[in-house]
mmCIF file of C-alpha atoms in Angstrom:
data_model
loop_
_atom_site.group_PDB
_atom_site.id
_atom_site.type_symbol
_atom_site.label_atom_id
_atom_site.label_comp_id
_atom_site.label_asym_id
_atom_site.label_seq_id
_atom_site.Cartn_x
_atom_site.Cartn_y
_atom_site.Cartn_z
ATOM 1 C CA MET A 1 -5.675 140.098 144.285
ATOM 2 C CA ALA A 2 -8.333 141.866 142.292
ATOM 3 C CA ASP A 3 -7.217 140.560 138.904
ATOM 4 C CA ALA A 4 -7.511 136.999 140.073
ATOM 5 C CA VAL A 5 -11.024 137.609 141.324
ATOM 6 C CA LEU A 6 -12.162 138.840 137.909
ATOM 7 C CA PHE A 7 -10.813 135.719 136.260
ATOM 8 C CA GLU A 8 -12.426 133.496 138.867
ATOM 9 C CA PHE A 9 -15.844 135.113 138.394
ATOM 10 C CA LEU A 10 -15.518 134.983 134.618
ATOM 11 C CA HIS A 11 -14.547 131.312 134.798
ATOM 12 C CA THR A 12 -17.546 130.481 136.991
ATOM 13 C CA GLU A 13 -19.881 132.270 134.610
ATOM 14 C CA MET A 14 -18.353 130.500 131.616
ATOM 15 C CA VAL A 15 -18.794 127.119 133.231
ATOM 16 C CA ALA A 16 -22.428 127.892 134.035
ATOM 17 C CA GLU A 17 -23.289 129.269 130.601
ATOM 18 C CA LEU A 18 -21.297 127.043 128.285
ATOM 19 C CA TRP A 19 -22.583 124.052 130.165
ATOM 20 C CA ALA A 20 -26.198 125.180 129.867
ATOM 21 C CA GLN A 21 -25.751 125.448 126.126
ATOM 22 C CA GLY A 22 -25.486 121.718 125.659
ATOM 23 C CA PRO A 23 -28.293 120.439 123.452
ATOM 24 C CA ASP A 24 -28.269 117.012 124.983
ATOM 25 C CA PRO A 25 -27.675 116.373 128.669
ATOM 26 C CA GLY A 26 -26.700 112.761 127.978
ATOM 27 C CA PRO A 27 -23.144 111.466 128.051
ATOM 28 C CA GLY A 28 -22.447 112.657 124.482
ATOM 29 C CA GLY A 29 -23.580 116.214 125.184
ATOM 30 C CA ARG A 30 -21.623 116.335 128.379
ATOM 31 C CA LYS A 31 -18.364 115.465 126.664
ATOM 32 C CA MET A 32 -18.944 118.099 124.030
ATOM 33 C CA ASN A 33 -19.376 120.879 126.526
ATOM 34 C CA LEU A 34 -16.313 119.981 128.507
ATOM 35 C CA SER A 35 -14.364 119.998 125.272
ATOM 36 C CA VAL A 36 -15.549 123.540 124.562
ATOM 37 C CA LEU A 37 -14.187 124.695 127.912
ATOM 38 C CA GLU A 38 -11.038 122.631 127.450
ATOM 39 C CA GLY A 39 -10.518 124.097 123.996
ATOM 40 C CA MET A 40 -10.803 127.623 125.335
ATOM 41 C CA GLY A 41 -8.310 126.786 128.068
ATOM 42 C CA PHE A 42 -5.969 125.426 125.408
ATOM 43 C CA ARG A 43 -6.057 128.667 123.429
ATOM 44 C CA VAL A 44 -5.396 130.697 126.534
ATOM 45 C CA GLY A 45 -2.617 128.347 127.644
ATOM 46 C CA GLN A 46 -0.912 128.715 124.282
ATOM 47 C CA ALA A 47 -1.138 132.488 124.427
ATOM 48 C CA LEU A 48 0.154 132.530 128.008
ATOM 49 C CA GLY A 49 2.986 130.244 126.995
ATOM 50 C CA GLU A 50 4.036 132.751 124.376
ATOM 51 C CA ARG A 51 4.260 135.477 126.983
ATOM 52 C CA LEU A 52 6.552 133.601 129.329
ATOM 53 C CA PRO A 53 10.060 134.913 129.965
ATOM 54 C CA GLN A 54 12.523 133.610 127.404
ATOM 55 C CA GLU A 55 14.677 131.666 129.831
ATOM 56 C CA THR A 56 11.811 129.376 130.743
ATOM 57 C CA LEU A 57 11.733 128.070 127.217
ATOM 58 C CA ALA A 58 15.154 126.485 127.467
ATOM 59 C CA PHE A 59 14.217 123.400 129.462
ATOM 60 C CA ARG A 60 16.496 120.443 129.255
ATOM 61 C CA GLU A 61 14.329 117.706 130.673
ATOM 62 C CA GLU A 62 10.676 116.841 130.923
ATOM 63 C CA LEU A 63 10.908 116.952 134.691
ATOM 64 C CA ASP A 64 12.017 120.592 134.548
ATOM 65 C CA VAL A 65 8.955 121.387 132.510
ATOM 66 C CA LEU A 66 6.671 119.702 134.995
ATOM 67 C CA ARG A 67 8.336 121.508 137.870
ATOM 68 C CA PHE A 68 7.811 124.738 135.986
ATOM 69 C CA LEU A 69 4.093 123.994 135.684
ATOM 70 C CA CYS A 70 3.761 123.178 139.364
ATOM 71 C CA ARG A 71 5.668 126.175 140.579
ATOM 72 C CA ASP A 72 6.047 129.076 138.245
ATOM 73 C CA LEU A 73 2.981 128.691 136.051
ATOM 74 C CA TRP A 74 0.714 127.889 138.968
ATOM 75 C CA VAL A 75 1.987 130.884 140.926
ATOM 76 C CA ALA A 76 1.561 133.172 137.937
ATOM 77 C CA VAL A 77 -1.964 131.979 137.307
ATOM 78 C CA PHE A 78 -3.257 131.022 140.761
ATOM 79 C CA GLN A 79 -0.876 132.808 143.156
ATOM 80 C CA LYS A 80 0.203 129.564 144.760
ATOM 81 C CA GLN A 81 2.246 126.490 144.000
ATOM 82 C CA MET A 82 0.868 123.045 143.464
ATOM 83 C CA ASP A 83 1.453 120.712 146.346
ATOM 84 C CA GLY A 84 2.911 117.702 144.754
ATOM 85 C CA GLN A 85 4.076 116.046 141.646
ATOM 86 C CA ARG A 86 4.616 112.383 141.038
ATOM 87 C CA THR A 87 5.876 110.447 138.107
ATOM 88 C CA HIS A 88 3.918 107.296 137.454
ATOM 89 C CA HIS A 89 5.907 105.931 134.635
ATOM 90 C CA GLN A 90 7.745 107.497 131.785
ATOM 91 C CA GLY A 91 5.759 110.334 130.321
ATOM 92 C CA THR A 92 2.913 110.257 132.845
ATOM 93 C CA TYR A 93 2.822 112.724 135.691
ATOM 94 C CA VAL A 94 0.277 113.450 138.362
ATOM 95 C CA LEU A 95 0.167 116.978 139.707
ATOM 96 C CA GLN A 96 -1.740 117.537 142.897
ATOM 97 C CA ASP A 97 -3.290 120.673 144.319
ATOM 98 C CA SER A 98 -4.902 120.232 147.714
ATOM 99 C CA SER A 99 -6.602 123.605 147.565
ATOM 100 C CA PHE A 100 -7.348 124.381 143.940
ATOM 101 C CA PRO A 101 -8.525 128.006 143.815
ATOM 102 C CA LEU A 102 -11.278 127.404 141.260
ATOM 103 C CA LEU A 103 -12.807 124.710 143.472
ATOM 104 C CA VAL A 104 -12.373 126.452 146.815
ATOM 105 C CA PRO A 105 -15.406 128.757 146.503
ATOM 106 C CA MET A 106 -17.654 125.839 145.654
ATOM 107 C CA ALA A 107 -17.602 123.613 148.663
ATOM 108 C CA SER A 108 -15.389 121.305 150.575
ATOM 109 C CA GLY A 109 -15.791 117.605 150.834
ATOM 110 C CA LEU A 110 -18.094 115.506 148.732
ATOM 111 C CA GLN A 111 -20.818 117.988 147.957
ATOM 112 C CA TYR A 112 -20.895 119.028 144.296
ATOM 113 C CA LEU A 113 -18.388 116.320 143.386
ATOM 114 C CA GLU A 114 -20.337 115.719 140.186
ATOM 115 C CA GLU A 115 -19.990 119.339 139.160
ATOM 116 C CA ALA A 116 -16.244 119.440 139.722
ATOM 117 C CA PRO A 117 -15.166 118.238 136.246
ATOM 118 C CA LYS A 118 -16.784 121.309 134.693
ATOM 119 C CA PHE A 119 -14.580 123.492 136.841
ATOM 120 C CA LEU A 120 -11.442 121.620 135.897
ATOM 121 C CA ALA A 121 -11.843 121.429 132.125
ATOM 122 C CA PHE A 122 -10.592 124.923 131.357
ATOM 123 C CA THR A 123 -7.483 124.444 133.472
ATOM 124 C CA CYS A 124 -6.712 121.103 131.833
ATOM 125 C CA GLY A 125 -6.753 122.896 128.523
ATOM 126 C CA LEU A 126 -4.594 125.655 129.968
ATOM 127 C CA LEU A 127 -1.916 123.160 130.976
ATOM 128 C CA ARG A 128 -2.113 121.410 127.619
ATOM 129 C CA GLY A 129 -1.846 124.726 125.784
ATOM 130 C CA THR A 130 1.159 125.925 127.751
ATOM 131 C CA LEU A 131 2.911 122.599 127.191
ATOM 132 C CA SER A 132 2.130 122.902 123.501
ATOM 133 C CA THR A 133 3.906 126.246 123.320
ATOM 134 C CA LEU A 134 6.879 124.623 125.022
ATOM 135 C CA GLY A 135 6.935 122.091 122.204
ATOM 136 C CA ILE A 136 5.307 119.265 124.132
ATOM 137 C CA GLU A 137 2.177 117.485 122.966
ATOM 138 C CA SER A 138 0.180 116.018 125.800
ATOM 139 C CA SER A 139 -3.195 115.076 127.073
ATOM 140 C CA VAL A 140 -4.326 116.434 130.405
ATOM 141 C CA THR A 141 -7.185 115.160 132.497
ATOM 142 C CA ALA A 142 -8.236 116.016 136.009
ATOM 143 C CA SER A 143 -10.026 114.279 138.791
ATOM 144 C CA THR A 144 -11.109 115.066 142.288
ATOM 145 C CA ALA A 145 -11.920 112.765 145.161
ATOM 146 C CA ALA A 146 -13.001 115.540 147.517
ATOM 147 C CA LEU A 147 -13.194 119.285 146.951
ATOM 148 C CA PRO A 148 -11.058 121.363 146.828
ATOM 149 C CA THR A 149 -8.319 118.817 146.246
ATOM 150 C CA CYS A 150 -7.705 117.770 142.704
ATOM 151 C CA LYS A 151 -5.167 115.959 140.600
ATOM 152 C CA PHE A 152 -4.100 116.744 137.069
ATOM 153 C CA GLN A 153 -2.809 113.843 135.056
ATOM 154 C CA VAL A 154 -0.427 114.870 132.312
ATOM 155 C CA VAL A 155 0.430 112.257 129.709
ATOM 156 C CA ILE A 156 3.185 113.365 127.418
ATOM 157 C CA GLN A 157 2.909 112.050 123.872
ATOM 158 C CA GLN A 158 6.155 110.504 122.847
ATOM 159 C CA PRO A 159 7.279 111.655 119.382
ATOM 160 C CA MET B 1 12.963 134.858 148.701
ATOM 161 C CA SER B 2 9.941 133.040 147.409
ATOM 162 C CA ARG B 3 7.145 135.168 148.835
ATOM 163 C CA PRO B 4 4.510 135.851 146.191
ATOM 164 C CA ALA B 5 4.816 139.604 146.764
ATOM 165 C CA GLN B 6 8.297 139.517 145.305
ATOM 166 C CA ARG B 7 7.235 137.620 142.255
ATOM 167 C CA ARG B 8 8.953 138.822 139.125
ATOM 168 C CA PRO B 9 7.021 141.497 137.253
ATOM 169 C CA GLU B 10 6.475 139.280 134.212
ATOM 170 C CA TYR B 11 4.369 136.953 136.284
ATOM 171 C CA HIS B 12 2.189 139.766 137.539
ATOM 172 C CA LYS B 13 1.481 140.668 133.973
ATOM 173 C CA ILE B 14 0.601 137.059 133.218
ATOM 174 C CA ASN B 15 -2.059 137.208 135.873
ATOM 175 C CA ARG B 16 -3.718 140.210 134.262
ATOM 176 C CA ASP B 17 -3.246 138.684 130.832
ATOM 177 C CA LEU B 18 -5.081 135.589 131.984
ATOM 178 C CA PHE B 19 -8.356 137.455 132.353
ATOM 179 C CA VAL B 20 -7.938 139.365 129.097
ATOM 180 C CA LEU B 21 -6.976 136.244 127.135
ATOM 181 C CA THR B 22 -9.791 134.196 128.644
ATOM 182 C CA TYR B 23 -12.233 136.931 127.741
ATOM 183 C CA GLY B 24 -10.947 136.894 124.175
ATOM 184 C CA ALA B 25 -11.392 133.133 123.975
ATOM 185 C CA LEU B 26 -14.920 133.536 125.300
ATOM 186 C CA VAL B 27 -15.863 136.131 122.689
ATOM 187 C CA ALA B 28 -14.365 133.941 119.975
ATOM 188 C CA GLN B 29 -16.396 130.972 121.194
ATOM 189 C CA LEU B 30 -19.610 133.013 121.299
ATOM 190 C CA CYS B 31 -18.950 134.243 117.753
ATOM 191 C CA LYS B 32 -18.755 130.619 116.717
ATOM 192 C CA ASP B 33 -22.003 129.769 118.485
ATOM 193 C CA TYR B 34 -24.057 132.786 117.422
ATOM 194 C CA GLU B 35 -24.307 134.194 113.924
ATOM 195 C CA LYS B 36 -25.847 137.528 114.829
ATOM 196 C CA ASP B 37 -23.827 140.234 116.548
ATOM 197 C CA GLU B 38 -26.846 141.234 118.638
ATOM 198 C CA ASP B 39 -27.016 137.731 120.079
ATOM 199 C CA VAL B 40 -23.368 137.752 121.072
ATOM 200 C CA ASN B 41 -23.773 141.218 122.565
ATOM 201 C CA GLN B 42 -26.785 140.104 124.545
ATOM 202 C CA TYR B 43 -25.029 137.008 125.785
ATOM 203 C CA LEU B 44 -22.009 138.993 126.920
ATOM 204 C CA ASP B 45 -24.303 141.425 128.705
ATOM 205 C CA LYS B 46 -26.123 138.581 130.416
ATOM 206 C CA MET B 47 -22.899 136.940 131.570
ATOM 207 C CA GLY B 48 -21.627 140.310 132.730
ATOM 208 C CA TYR B 49 -24.800 140.795 134.718
ATOM 209 C CA GLY B 50 -24.249 137.499 136.503
ATOM 210 C CA ILE B 51 -20.673 138.477 137.296
ATOM 211 C CA GLY B 52 -21.682 141.977 138.425
ATOM 212 C CA THR B 53 -24.209 140.733 140.947
ATOM 213 C CA ARG B 54 -21.428 138.850 142.708
ATOM 214 C CA LEU B 55 -18.547 141.185 142.017
ATOM 215 C CA VAL B 56 -20.241 144.019 143.871
ATOM 216 C CA GLU B 57 -19.889 142.188 147.174
ATOM 217 C CA ASP B 58 -16.218 141.657 146.539
ATOM 218 C CA PHE B 59 -15.906 145.322 145.631
ATOM 219 C CA LEU B 60 -17.713 146.559 148.727
ATOM 220 C CA ALA B 61 -15.588 144.331 150.935
ATOM 221 C CA ARG B 62 -12.339 145.567 149.415
ATOM 222 C CA SER B 63 -13.130 149.221 149.028
ATOM 223 C CA CYS B 64 -15.223 150.093 152.104
ATOM 224 C CA VAL B 65 -16.982 152.901 150.243
ATOM 225 C CA GLY B 66 -19.556 154.710 152.299
ATOM 226 C CA ARG B 67 -23.123 155.492 151.406
ATOM 227 C CA CYS B 68 -23.473 157.594 148.253
ATOM 228 C CA HIS B 69 -25.730 160.586 148.098
ATOM 229 C CA SER B 70 -25.925 161.225 144.405
ATOM 230 C CA TYR B 71 -25.708 159.460 141.087
ATOM 231 C CA SER B 72 -22.674 161.494 140.266
ATOM 232 C CA GLU B 73 -20.860 160.175 143.331
ATOM 233 C CA ILE B 74 -21.670 156.662 142.215
ATOM 234 C CA ALA B 75 -20.398 157.272 138.699
ATOM 235 C CA ASP B 76 -17.171 158.638 140.184
ATOM 236 C CA ILE B 77 -16.745 155.587 142.382
ATOM 237 C CA ILE B 78 -17.310 153.226 139.475
ATOM 238 C CA ALA B 79 -14.677 155.030 137.439
ATOM 239 C CA GLN B 80 -12.105 155.930 140.061
ATOM 240 C CA VAL B 81 -12.353 153.018 142.477
ATOM 241 C CA ALA B 82 -13.907 150.007 140.777
ATOM 242 C CA PHE B 83 -12.307 150.298 137.351
ATOM 243 C CA LYS B 84 -8.982 151.095 138.984
ATOM 244 C CA MET B 85 -9.228 148.135 141.308
ATOM 245 C CA TYR B 86 -10.168 145.505 138.754
ATOM 246 C CA LEU B 87 -8.782 146.731 135.462
ATOM 247 C CA GLY B 88 -6.097 149.178 136.517
ATOM 248 C CA ILE B 89 -7.568 152.072 134.541
ATOM 249 C CA THR B 90 -9.442 155.233 135.528
ATOM 250 C CA PRO B 91 -12.014 156.343 132.961
ATOM 251 C CA SER B 92 -13.030 159.970 133.095
ATOM 252 C CA VAL B 93 -16.621 160.784 133.992
ATOM 253 C CA THR B 94 -18.919 163.293 132.362
ATOM 254 C CA CYS B 95 -22.518 164.119 133.148
ATOM 255 C CA ASN B 96 -24.694 164.281 130.090
ATOM 256 C CA ASN B 97 -27.896 165.917 131.207
ATOM 257 C CA SER B 98 -29.255 168.497 133.581
ATOM 258 C CA SER B 99 -31.308 166.000 135.562
ATOM 259 C CA ARG B 100 -27.934 164.515 136.455
ATOM 260 C CA ASN B 101 -28.863 160.919 135.917
ATOM 261 C CA GLU B 102 -27.032 160.242 132.651
ATOM 262 C CA PHE B 103 -23.298 159.780 132.734
ATOM 263 C CA SER B 104 -20.520 158.694 130.454
ATOM 264 C CA LEU B 105 -17.336 156.877 131.290
ATOM 265 C CA ILE B 106 -14.667 157.654 128.734
ATOM 266 C CA LEU B 107 -12.055 154.929 128.480
ATOM 267 C CA ASP B 108 -8.763 156.163 127.222
ATOM 268 C CA LYS B 109 -7.097 152.790 127.601
ATOM 269 C CA ASN B 110 -8.951 149.520 127.624
ATOM 270 C CA PRO B 111 -7.031 146.462 128.792
ATOM 271 C CA LEU B 112 -9.715 144.099 127.515
ATOM 272 C CA VAL B 113 -8.792 144.900 123.933
ATOM 273 C CA GLU B 114 -5.035 144.761 124.423
ATOM 274 C CA PHE B 115 -4.686 141.833 122.051
ATOM 275 C CA VAL B 116 -7.432 142.854 119.663
ATOM 276 C CA GLU B 117 -6.442 144.829 116.609
ATOM 277 C CA GLU B 118 -9.812 145.002 114.990
ATOM 278 C CA LEU B 119 -13.188 143.346 115.060
ATOM 279 C CA PRO B 120 -13.424 140.044 113.173
ATOM 280 C CA ALA B 121 -14.645 140.267 109.594
ATOM 281 C CA GLY B 122 -18.407 140.450 109.319
ATOM 282 C CA ARG B 123 -18.757 141.426 112.961
ATOM 283 C CA SER B 124 -19.035 145.168 112.686
ATOM 284 C CA SER B 125 -21.821 145.453 115.260
ATOM 285 C CA LEU B 126 -20.076 143.382 117.871
ATOM 286 C CA CYS B 127 -19.716 145.175 121.195
ATOM 287 C CA TYR B 128 -16.546 143.380 122.143
ATOM 288 C CA CYS B 129 -16.521 144.645 125.731
ATOM 289 C CA ASN B 130 -20.205 144.260 126.393
ATOM 290 C CA LEU B 131 -19.414 142.165 129.449
ATOM 291 C CA LEU B 132 -18.479 145.430 131.173
ATOM 292 C CA CYS B 133 -21.955 146.884 130.635
ATOM 293 C CA GLY B 134 -23.553 143.820 132.154
ATOM 294 C CA ILE B 135 -21.168 143.887 135.105
ATOM 295 C CA ILE B 136 -21.976 147.526 135.899
ATOM 296 C CA ARG B 137 -25.695 146.936 135.498
ATOM 297 C CA GLY B 138 -25.678 143.823 137.697
ATOM 298 C CA ALA B 139 -23.593 145.449 140.385
ATOM 299 C CA LEU B 140 -25.808 148.535 140.531
ATOM 300 C CA GLU B 141 -28.935 146.438 140.747
ATOM 301 C CA MET B 142 -27.582 144.650 143.794
ATOM 302 C CA VAL B 143 -27.394 147.994 145.563
ATOM 303 C CA HIS B 144 -30.945 148.891 144.566
ATOM 304 C CA LEU B 145 -30.132 151.042 141.572
ATOM 305 C CA ALA B 146 -31.664 150.273 138.219
ATOM 306 C CA ALA B 147 -29.652 151.544 135.282
ATOM 307 C CA ASP B 148 -29.262 151.181 131.549
ATOM 308 C CA VAL B 149 -25.652 150.665 130.590
ATOM 309 C CA THR B 150 -24.518 150.604 126.969
ATOM 310 C CA PHE B 151 -21.598 151.456 124.768
ATOM 311 C CA LEU B 152 -22.095 154.854 123.195
ATOM 312 C CA GLN B 153 -18.807 154.866 121.323
ATOM 313 C CA ASP B 154 -16.295 152.139 120.642
ATOM 314 C CA ARG B 155 -12.733 152.536 119.367
ATOM 315 C CA LEU B 156 -12.919 149.080 117.825
ATOM 316 C CA LYS B 157 -15.751 150.342 115.641
ATOM 317 C CA GLY B 158 -13.776 153.321 114.459
ATOM 318 C CA ASP B 159 -14.863 155.909 117.008
ATOM 319 C CA SER B 160 -12.236 158.123 118.532
ATOM 320 C CA VAL B 161 -12.869 156.977 122.082
ATOM 321 C CA THR B 162 -14.597 154.196 123.921
ATOM 322 C CA GLU B 163 -17.535 155.522 125.899
ATOM 323 C CA ILE B 164 -19.858 153.693 128.253
ATOM 324 C CA GLY B 165 -23.158 155.412 129.008
ATOM 325 C CA ILE B 166 -24.887 154.868 132.350
ATOM 326 C CA THR B 167 -28.459 156.082 132.731
ATOM 327 C CA PHE B 168 -29.819 155.768 136.227
ATOM 328 C CA LEU B 169 -33.492 154.881 136.230
ATOM 329 C CA LYS B 170 -35.720 155.361 139.226
ATOM 330 C CA LYS B 171 -34.481 153.851 142.446
ATOM 331 C CA LEU B 172 -35.712 150.346 143.140
ATOM 332 C CA ASP B 173 -38.038 149.974 146.094
ATOM 333 C CA GLU B 174 -35.629 149.763 149.007
ATOM 334 C CA LYS B 175 -38.140 148.230 151.367
ATOM 335 C CA LYS B 176 -38.196 145.058 149.313
ATOM 336 C CA TYR B 177 -34.472 144.565 149.513
ATOM 337 C CA ARG B 178 -33.631 145.892 152.918
ATOM 338 C CA ARG B 179 -31.210 143.585 154.628
ATOM 339 C CA LYS B 180 -30.087 143.540 158.217
ATOM 340 C CA LYS B 181 -26.585 144.966 158.477
#
């Protein structure tokens, strides 16, 4: 779908440029740049959340919200569903995508594993932002063992 | 029942919104990082250029356009095929000079600014959509056409329309870039 391609190219360019801006390639600088991308994803996630159909906002349980992220949000944003969702313990969920569209063009396997976090930061923010609009504060991190599979860990802050 | 093609219309809109919203977040971030409008404009153009050099392959694969024989054909294709394909709009094309190498794309609607009411305070020289100029420039260069692409008018700056000017410069040396089909 042409729209998705534009977003994918824009995302790739953002990762390349906002990463290059870092003044200090050490661990401190690295964190800062990922937080820039994550922050942008958060803003977009919030705005997307506000545009969702009204009925999606009436979730009864946390699990419904997570299912919504894995199915409806993922389809709206990436034209596919996530593959799996597990609950680790109360408030912590792991969402898995075995073929994450923003990682697919990069490589498969272990090549570029180090670069992968840069390509996941925006989406982590996106998830966090959408949850925020649904009234849920959370922290979202992502990891990948081999491209293009990745896991998003959502930790819901208890009030 | 759950085939993506039958996805509810709201979700299709979300997909388009994603690009527009992400672009807005990008411009906001660049405004934070750069004080001068010219720097933001340049950065957007540079990023657009990078996108354009890759987008053109995607475009050629999807559209199967044939070889063009004039600049005016190319301008038409950019407006009627490319813009339609990626942004869902069809700017009108005018030719601005008798040598037929300067063209304008007039954008009646511009989805990129759907959520933008006005330029931020103190940013009156910001070319909000400058990414588009870079994209066009980068794409053209990949098919051996050098061009200057700038905004001639901008509704966000108070003009009545948004107008992108494309000036085709001399053709790049084809021999250098000839690739086997």
